PDB file of C-alpha atoms in Angstrom:
ATOM      1  CA  UNK A   1      64.346 162.033  18.489  1.00  0.00           C
ATOM      2  CA  UNK A   2      63.156 158.164  19.601  1.00  0.00           C
ATOM      3  CA  UNK A   3      65.639 156.521  17.142  1.00  0.00           C
ATOM      4  CA  UNK A   4      68.680 158.614  18.246  1.00  0.00           C
ATOM      5  CA  UNK A   5      67.378 157.567  22.021  1.00  0.00           C
ATOM      6  CA  UNK A   6      67.141 153.823  20.808  1.00  0.00           C
ATOM      7  CA  UNK A   7      70.812 154.541  19.053  1.00  0.00           C
ATOM      8  CA  UNK A   8      72.231 155.793  22.216  1.00  0.00           C
ATOM      9  CA  UNK A   9      70.804 153.336  24.498  1.00  0.00           C
ATOM     10  CA  UNK A  10      72.270 150.677  22.337  1.00  0.00           C
ATOM     11  CA  UNK A  11      75.384 152.008  22.027  1.00  0.00           C
ATOM     12  CA  UNK A  12      78.532 152.907  24.229  1.00  0.00           C
ATOM     13  CA  UNK A  13      77.225 155.798  27.281  1.00  0.00           C
ATOM     14  CA  UNK A  14      80.599 157.334  26.276  1.00  0.00           C
ATOM     15  CA  UNK A  15      82.514 159.266  23.663  1.00  0.00           C
ATOM     16  CA  UNK A  16      79.147 159.500  21.530  1.00  0.00           C
ATOM     17  CA  UNK A  17      80.197 161.506  18.723  1.00  0.00           C
ATOM     18  CA  UNK A  18      78.833 165.270  18.349  1.00  0.00           C
ATOM     19  CA  UNK A  19      78.742 165.520  14.595  1.00  0.00           C
ATOM     20  CA  UNK A  20      75.876 163.075  13.955  1.00  0.00           C
ATOM     21  CA  UNK A  21      73.252 165.145  15.861  1.00  0.00           C
ATOM     22  CA  UNK A  22      73.293 168.737  17.232  1.00  0.00           C
ATOM     23  CA  UNK A  23      75.215 169.098  20.685  1.00  0.00           C
ATOM     24  CA  UNK A  24      72.083 169.969  22.520  1.00  0.00           C
ATOM     25  CA  UNK A  25      70.368 166.935  21.656  1.00  0.00           C
ATOM     26  CA  UNK A  26      72.919 164.151  21.918  1.00  0.00           C
ATOM     27  CA  UNK A  27      73.571 165.843  25.637  1.00  0.00           C
ATOM     28  CA  UNK A  28      69.403 165.880  26.330  1.00  0.00           C
ATOM     29  CA  UNK A  29      69.891 162.116  25.372  1.00  0.00           C
ATOM     30  CA  UNK A  30      72.566 161.575  27.388  1.00  0.00           C
ATOM     31  CA  UNK A  31      70.626 163.559  30.308  1.00  0.00           C
ATOM     32  CA  UNK A  32      67.755 160.522  29.648  1.00  0.00           C
ATOM     33  CA  UNK A  33      70.147 158.143  30.186  1.00  0.00           C
ATOM     34  CA  UNK A  34      71.600 159.328  33.559  1.00  0.00           C
ATOM     35  CA  UNK A  35      67.809 158.624  34.619  1.00  0.00           C
ATOM     36  CA  UNK A  36      68.680 154.849  33.895  1.00  0.00           C
ATOM     37  CA  UNK A  37      72.083 154.510  35.260  1.00  0.00           C
ATOM     38  CA  UNK A  38      71.289 156.325  38.570  1.00  0.00           C
ATOM     39  CA  UNK A  39      69.072 155.324  41.209  1.00  0.00           C
ATOM     40  CA  UNK A  40      66.986 157.421  43.582  1.00  0.00           C
ATOM     41  CA  UNK A  41      65.926 156.696  47.011  1.00  0.00           C
ATOM     42  CA  UNK A  42      62.044 156.235  47.403  1.00  0.00           C
ATOM     43  CA  UNK A  43      61.983 158.945  49.986  1.00  0.00           C
ATOM     44  CA  UNK A  44      63.526 161.611  47.163  1.00  0.00           C
ATOM     45  CA  UNK A  45      59.565 161.177  45.888  1.00  0.00           C
ATOM     46  CA  UNK A  46      56.269 162.328  47.459  1.00  0.00           C
ATOM     47  CA  UNK A  47      54.187 159.351  46.277  1.00  0.00           C
ATOM     48  CA  UNK A  48      54.676 156.254  44.160  1.00  0.00           C
ATOM     49  CA  UNK A  49      53.301 158.239  40.738  1.00  0.00           C
ATOM     50  CA  UNK A  50      54.753 161.483  41.528  1.00  0.00           C
ATOM     51  CA  UNK A  51      56.850 162.922  38.773  1.00  0.00           C
ATOM     52  CA  UNK A  52      60.327 162.660  38.314  1.00  0.00           C
ATOM     53  CA  UNK A  53      61.920 166.227  37.629  1.00  0.00           C
ATOM     54  CA  UNK A  54      64.840 167.378  35.283  1.00  0.00           C
ATOM     55  CA  UNK A  55      65.064 170.824  35.667  1.00  0.00           C
ATOM     56  CA  UNK A  56      67.186 173.563  34.221  1.00  0.00           C
ATOM     57  CA  UNK A  57      68.535 176.402  36.421  1.00  0.00           C
ATOM     58  CA  UNK A  58      69.237 179.312  33.983  1.00  0.00           C
ATOM     59  CA  UNK A  59      69.591 179.988  30.185  1.00  0.00           C
ATOM     60  CA  UNK A  60      68.026 176.909  28.768  1.00  0.00           C
ATOM     61  CA  UNK A  61      70.258 175.532  26.088  1.00  0.00           C
ATOM     62  CA  UNK A  62      68.399 172.885  25.362  1.00  0.00           C
ATOM     63  CA  UNK A  63      65.312 174.129  23.895  1.00  0.00           C
ATOM     64  CA  UNK A  64      62.452 171.947  22.968  1.00  0.00           C
ATOM     65  CA  UNK A  65      64.908 169.101  22.311  1.00  0.00           C
ATOM     66  CA  UNK A  66      65.027 167.875  26.009  1.00  0.00           C
ATOM     67  CA  UNK A  67      61.437 167.515  26.658  1.00  0.00           C
ATOM     68  CA  UNK A  68      60.830 165.593  23.788  1.00  0.00           C
ATOM     69  CA  UNK A  69      63.685 163.165  24.417  1.00  0.00           C
ATOM     70  CA  UNK A  70      62.088 162.253  27.567  1.00  0.00           C
ATOM     71  CA  UNK A  71      57.794 162.650  26.741  1.00  0.00           C
ATOM     72  CA  UNK A  72      56.008 159.534  27.835  1.00  0.00           C
ATOM     73  CA  UNK A  73      59.433 158.264  29.306  1.00  0.00           C
ATOM     74  CA  UNK A  74      59.137 157.232  33.047  1.00  0.00           C
ATOM     75  CA  UNK A  75      61.663 156.572  35.726  1.00  0.00           C
ATOM     76  CA  UNK A  76      60.135 153.508  37.364  1.00  0.00           C
ATOM     77  CA  UNK A  77      56.584 154.681  38.174  1.00  0.00           C
ATOM     78  CA  UNK A  78      57.070 157.978  38.143  1.00  0.00           C
ATOM     79  CA  UNK A  79      56.588 159.976  34.574  1.00  0.00           C
ATOM     80  CA  UNK A  80      59.662 162.436  33.778  1.00  0.00           C
ATOM     81  CA  UNK A  81      58.788 166.266  33.795  1.00  0.00           C
ATOM     82  CA  UNK A  82      61.151 168.985  32.780  1.00  0.00           C
ATOM     83  CA  UNK A  83      60.951 172.218  33.949  1.00  0.00           C
ATOM     84  CA  UNK A  84      62.911 175.274  34.213  1.00  0.00           C
ATOM     85  CA  UNK A  85      63.836 177.651  36.575  1.00  0.00           C
ATOM     86  CA  UNK A  86      65.203 181.410  36.332  1.00  0.00           C
ATOM     87  CA  UNK A  87      67.354 181.537  40.011  1.00  0.00           C
ATOM     88  CA  UNK A  88      68.890 178.534  42.160  1.00  0.00           C
ATOM     89  CA  UNK A  89      66.243 180.061  44.621  1.00  0.00           C
ATOM     90  CA  UNK A  90      63.247 178.624  42.346  1.00  0.00           C
ATOM     91  CA  UNK A  91      64.407 175.295  42.676  1.00  0.00           C
ATOM     92  CA  UNK A  92      62.566 173.043  45.462  1.00  0.00           C
ATOM     93  CA  UNK A  93      61.346 169.828  43.980  1.00  0.00           C
ATOM     94  CA  UNK A  94      64.088 168.512  41.645  1.00  0.00           C
ATOM     95  CA  UNK A  95      65.790 164.820  40.827  1.00  0.00           C
ATOM     96  CA  UNK A  96      68.450 166.310  38.052  1.00  0.00           C
ATOM     97  CA  UNK A  97      69.086 169.695  37.990  1.00  0.00           C
ATOM     98  CA  UNK A  98      71.331 170.963  34.737  1.00  0.00           C
ATOM     99  CA  UNK A  99      73.135 174.098  35.663  1.00  0.00           C
ATOM    100  CA  UNK A 100      74.118 176.034  32.775  1.00  0.00           C
ATOM    101  CA  UNK A 101      76.245 178.174  34.346  1.00  0.00           C
ATOM    102  CA  UNK A 102      79.627 177.947  32.342  1.00  0.00           C
ATOM    103  CA  UNK A 103      81.683 180.140  34.421  1.00  0.00           C
ATOM    104  CA  UNK A 104      83.196 178.351  37.124  1.00  0.00           C
ATOM    105  CA  UNK A 105      82.559 180.819  39.769  1.00  0.00           C
ATOM    106  CA  UNK A 106      78.578 181.170  38.566  1.00  0.00           C
ATOM    107  CA  UNK A 107      78.185 177.252  38.557  1.00  0.00           C
ATOM    108  CA  UNK A 108      80.266 176.901  42.368  1.00  0.00           C
ATOM    109  CA  UNK A 109      78.173 179.605  43.571  1.00  0.00           C
ATOM    110  CA  UNK A 110      74.840 177.599  42.435  1.00  0.00           C
ATOM    111  CA  UNK A 111      75.871 174.475  43.567  1.00  0.00           C
ATOM    112  CA  UNK A 112      76.549 175.836  46.979  1.00  0.00           C
ATOM    113  CA  UNK A 113      73.144 177.077  47.340  1.00  0.00           C
ATOM    114  CA  UNK A 114      71.415 173.657  46.699  1.00  0.00           C
ATOM    115  CA  UNK A 115      69.994 172.149  49.636  1.00  0.00           C
ATOM    116  CA  UNK A 116      71.429 168.697  50.602  1.00  0.00           C
ATOM    117  CA  UNK A 117      69.135 166.512  48.905  1.00  0.00           C
ATOM    118  CA  UNK A 118      68.726 163.250  46.633  1.00  0.00           C
ATOM    119  CA  UNK A 119      69.504 165.933  43.081  1.00  0.00           C
ATOM    120  CA  UNK A 120      71.764 164.721  40.701  1.00  0.00           C
ATOM    121  CA  UNK A 121      73.671 167.501  39.269  1.00  0.00           C
ATOM    122  CA  UNK A 122      74.820 167.869  35.715  1.00  0.00           C
ATOM    123  CA  UNK A 123      77.121 170.794  34.518  1.00  0.00           C
ATOM    124  CA  UNK A 124      79.766 172.081  32.142  1.00  0.00           C
ATOM    125  CA  UNK A 125      81.953 174.653  33.548  1.00  0.00           C
ATOM    126  CA  UNK A 126      85.545 173.449  33.607  1.00  0.00           C
ATOM    127  CA  UNK A 127      85.641 172.779  37.444  1.00  0.00           C
ATOM    128  CA  UNK A 128      82.326 171.649  37.698  1.00  0.00           C
ATOM    129  CA  UNK A 129      82.716 168.061  38.861  1.00  0.00           C
ATOM    130  CA  UNK A 130      85.664 169.244  40.949  1.00  0.00           C
ATOM    131  CA  UNK A 131      83.420 172.017  42.941  1.00  0.00           C
ATOM    132  CA  UNK A 132      80.886 169.043  44.089  1.00  0.00           C
ATOM    133  CA  UNK A 133      78.904 168.964  40.729  1.00  0.00           C
ATOM    134  CA  UNK A 134      78.185 165.359  39.794  1.00  0.00           C
ATOM    135  CA  UNK A 135      78.511 164.998  36.569  1.00  0.00           C
ATOM    136  CA  UNK A 136      80.226 167.184  33.640  1.00  0.00           C
ATOM    137  CA  UNK A 137      79.988 167.485  30.098  1.00  0.00           C
ATOM    138  CA  UNK A 138      83.220 167.944  28.139  1.00  0.00           C
ATOM    139  CA  UNK A 139      83.968 167.574  24.631  1.00  0.00           C
ATOM    140  CA  UNK A 140      87.603 166.139  23.518  1.00  0.00           C
ATOM    141  CA  UNK A 141      88.158 165.472  20.101  1.00  0.00           C
ATOM    142  CA  UNK A 142      84.559 166.145  18.777  1.00  0.00           C
ATOM    143  CA  UNK A 143      83.132 163.537  21.200  1.00  0.00           C
ATOM    144  CA  UNK A 144      80.960 164.168  24.179  1.00  0.00           C
ATOM    145  CA  UNK A 145      82.813 162.900  27.366  1.00  0.00           C
ATOM    146  CA  UNK A 146      81.613 162.742  31.115  1.00  0.00           C
ATOM    147  CA  UNK A 147      83.904 163.409  34.736  1.00  0.00           C
ATOM    148  CA  UNK A 148      81.790 162.072  37.815  1.00  0.00           C
ATOM    149  CA  UNK A 149      82.420 162.883  40.906  1.00  0.00           C
ATOM    150  CA  UNK A 150      81.450 159.516  42.922  1.00  0.00           C
ATOM    151  CA  UNK A 151      81.971 161.191  46.495  1.00  0.00           C
ATOM    152  CA  UNK A 152      79.239 163.697  45.886  1.00  0.00           C
ATOM    153  CA  UNK A 153      76.922 161.338  44.126  1.00  0.00           C
ATOM    154  CA  UNK A 154      77.001 158.781  47.289  1.00  0.00           C
ATOM    155  CA  UNK A 155      76.669 162.533  49.460  1.00  0.00           C
ATOM    156  CA  UNK A 156      73.669 162.747  48.202  1.00  0.00           C
ATOM    157  CA  UNK A 157      72.166 159.424  48.738  1.00  0.00           C
ATOM    158  CA  UNK A 158      72.441 158.469  44.942  1.00  0.00           C
ATOM    159  CA  UNK A 159      73.561 155.216  43.449  1.00  0.00           C
ATOM    160  CA  UNK A 160      75.406 155.319  40.140  1.00  0.00           C
ATOM    161  CA  UNK A 161      76.003 152.193  38.172  1.00  0.00           C
ATOM    162  CA  UNK A 162      79.356 150.896  37.251  1.00  0.00           C
ATOM    163  CA  UNK A 163      78.410 151.064  33.664  1.00  0.00           C
ATOM    164  CA  UNK A 164      78.414 154.824  33.889  1.00  0.00           C
ATOM    165  CA  UNK A 165      81.340 155.077  35.959  1.00  0.00           C
ATOM    166  CA  UNK A 166      83.512 152.607  33.471  1.00  0.00           C
ATOM    167  CA  UNK A 167      82.501 155.245  30.615  1.00  0.00           C
ATOM    168  CA  UNK A 168      83.153 158.155  32.502  1.00  0.00           C
ATOM    169  CA  UNK A 169      86.654 160.045  33.891  1.00  0.00           C
ATOM    170  CA  UNK A 170      86.852 159.936  37.744  1.00  0.00           C
ATOM    171  CA  UNK A 171      87.386 163.424  39.868  1.00  0.00           C
ATOM    172  CA  UNK A 172      86.918 163.784  43.468  1.00  0.00           C
TER     173      UNK A 172
END
């Protein structure tokens, strides 16, 4: 897994082929990389050593892949932890939230229920980024691509790197 992470860090963020690795392994590495290309304000953390929480709400498509991808990694001084939530009401402290709902209406309901705070939302429903989600995974020509809604990213007091924006399709 570390070799895959290094390969993706060296390579381009956009258009990683879904063929060399299973789809969810590639998406797990993308999620890890989002921690490198998005900045969270210090007020998003309880303290300098508090964990950076990557949450998954609903069904977990990653299995052990996401925890393996971030094992031993940090965001600044914050160790990365993966936490699973059964429902959106369970999400309290979280910095990056993967919303597993594929149906647009379910994703819209979850996005509407998230409290306004510095939390990067990632999902896959067809209208995710247009509904107020921040980053959407989509597959085109057998490559995983990204849609980014910079307006919602800024509204959450997050700062997204221009490098990430350059490889993404921008939506409002």
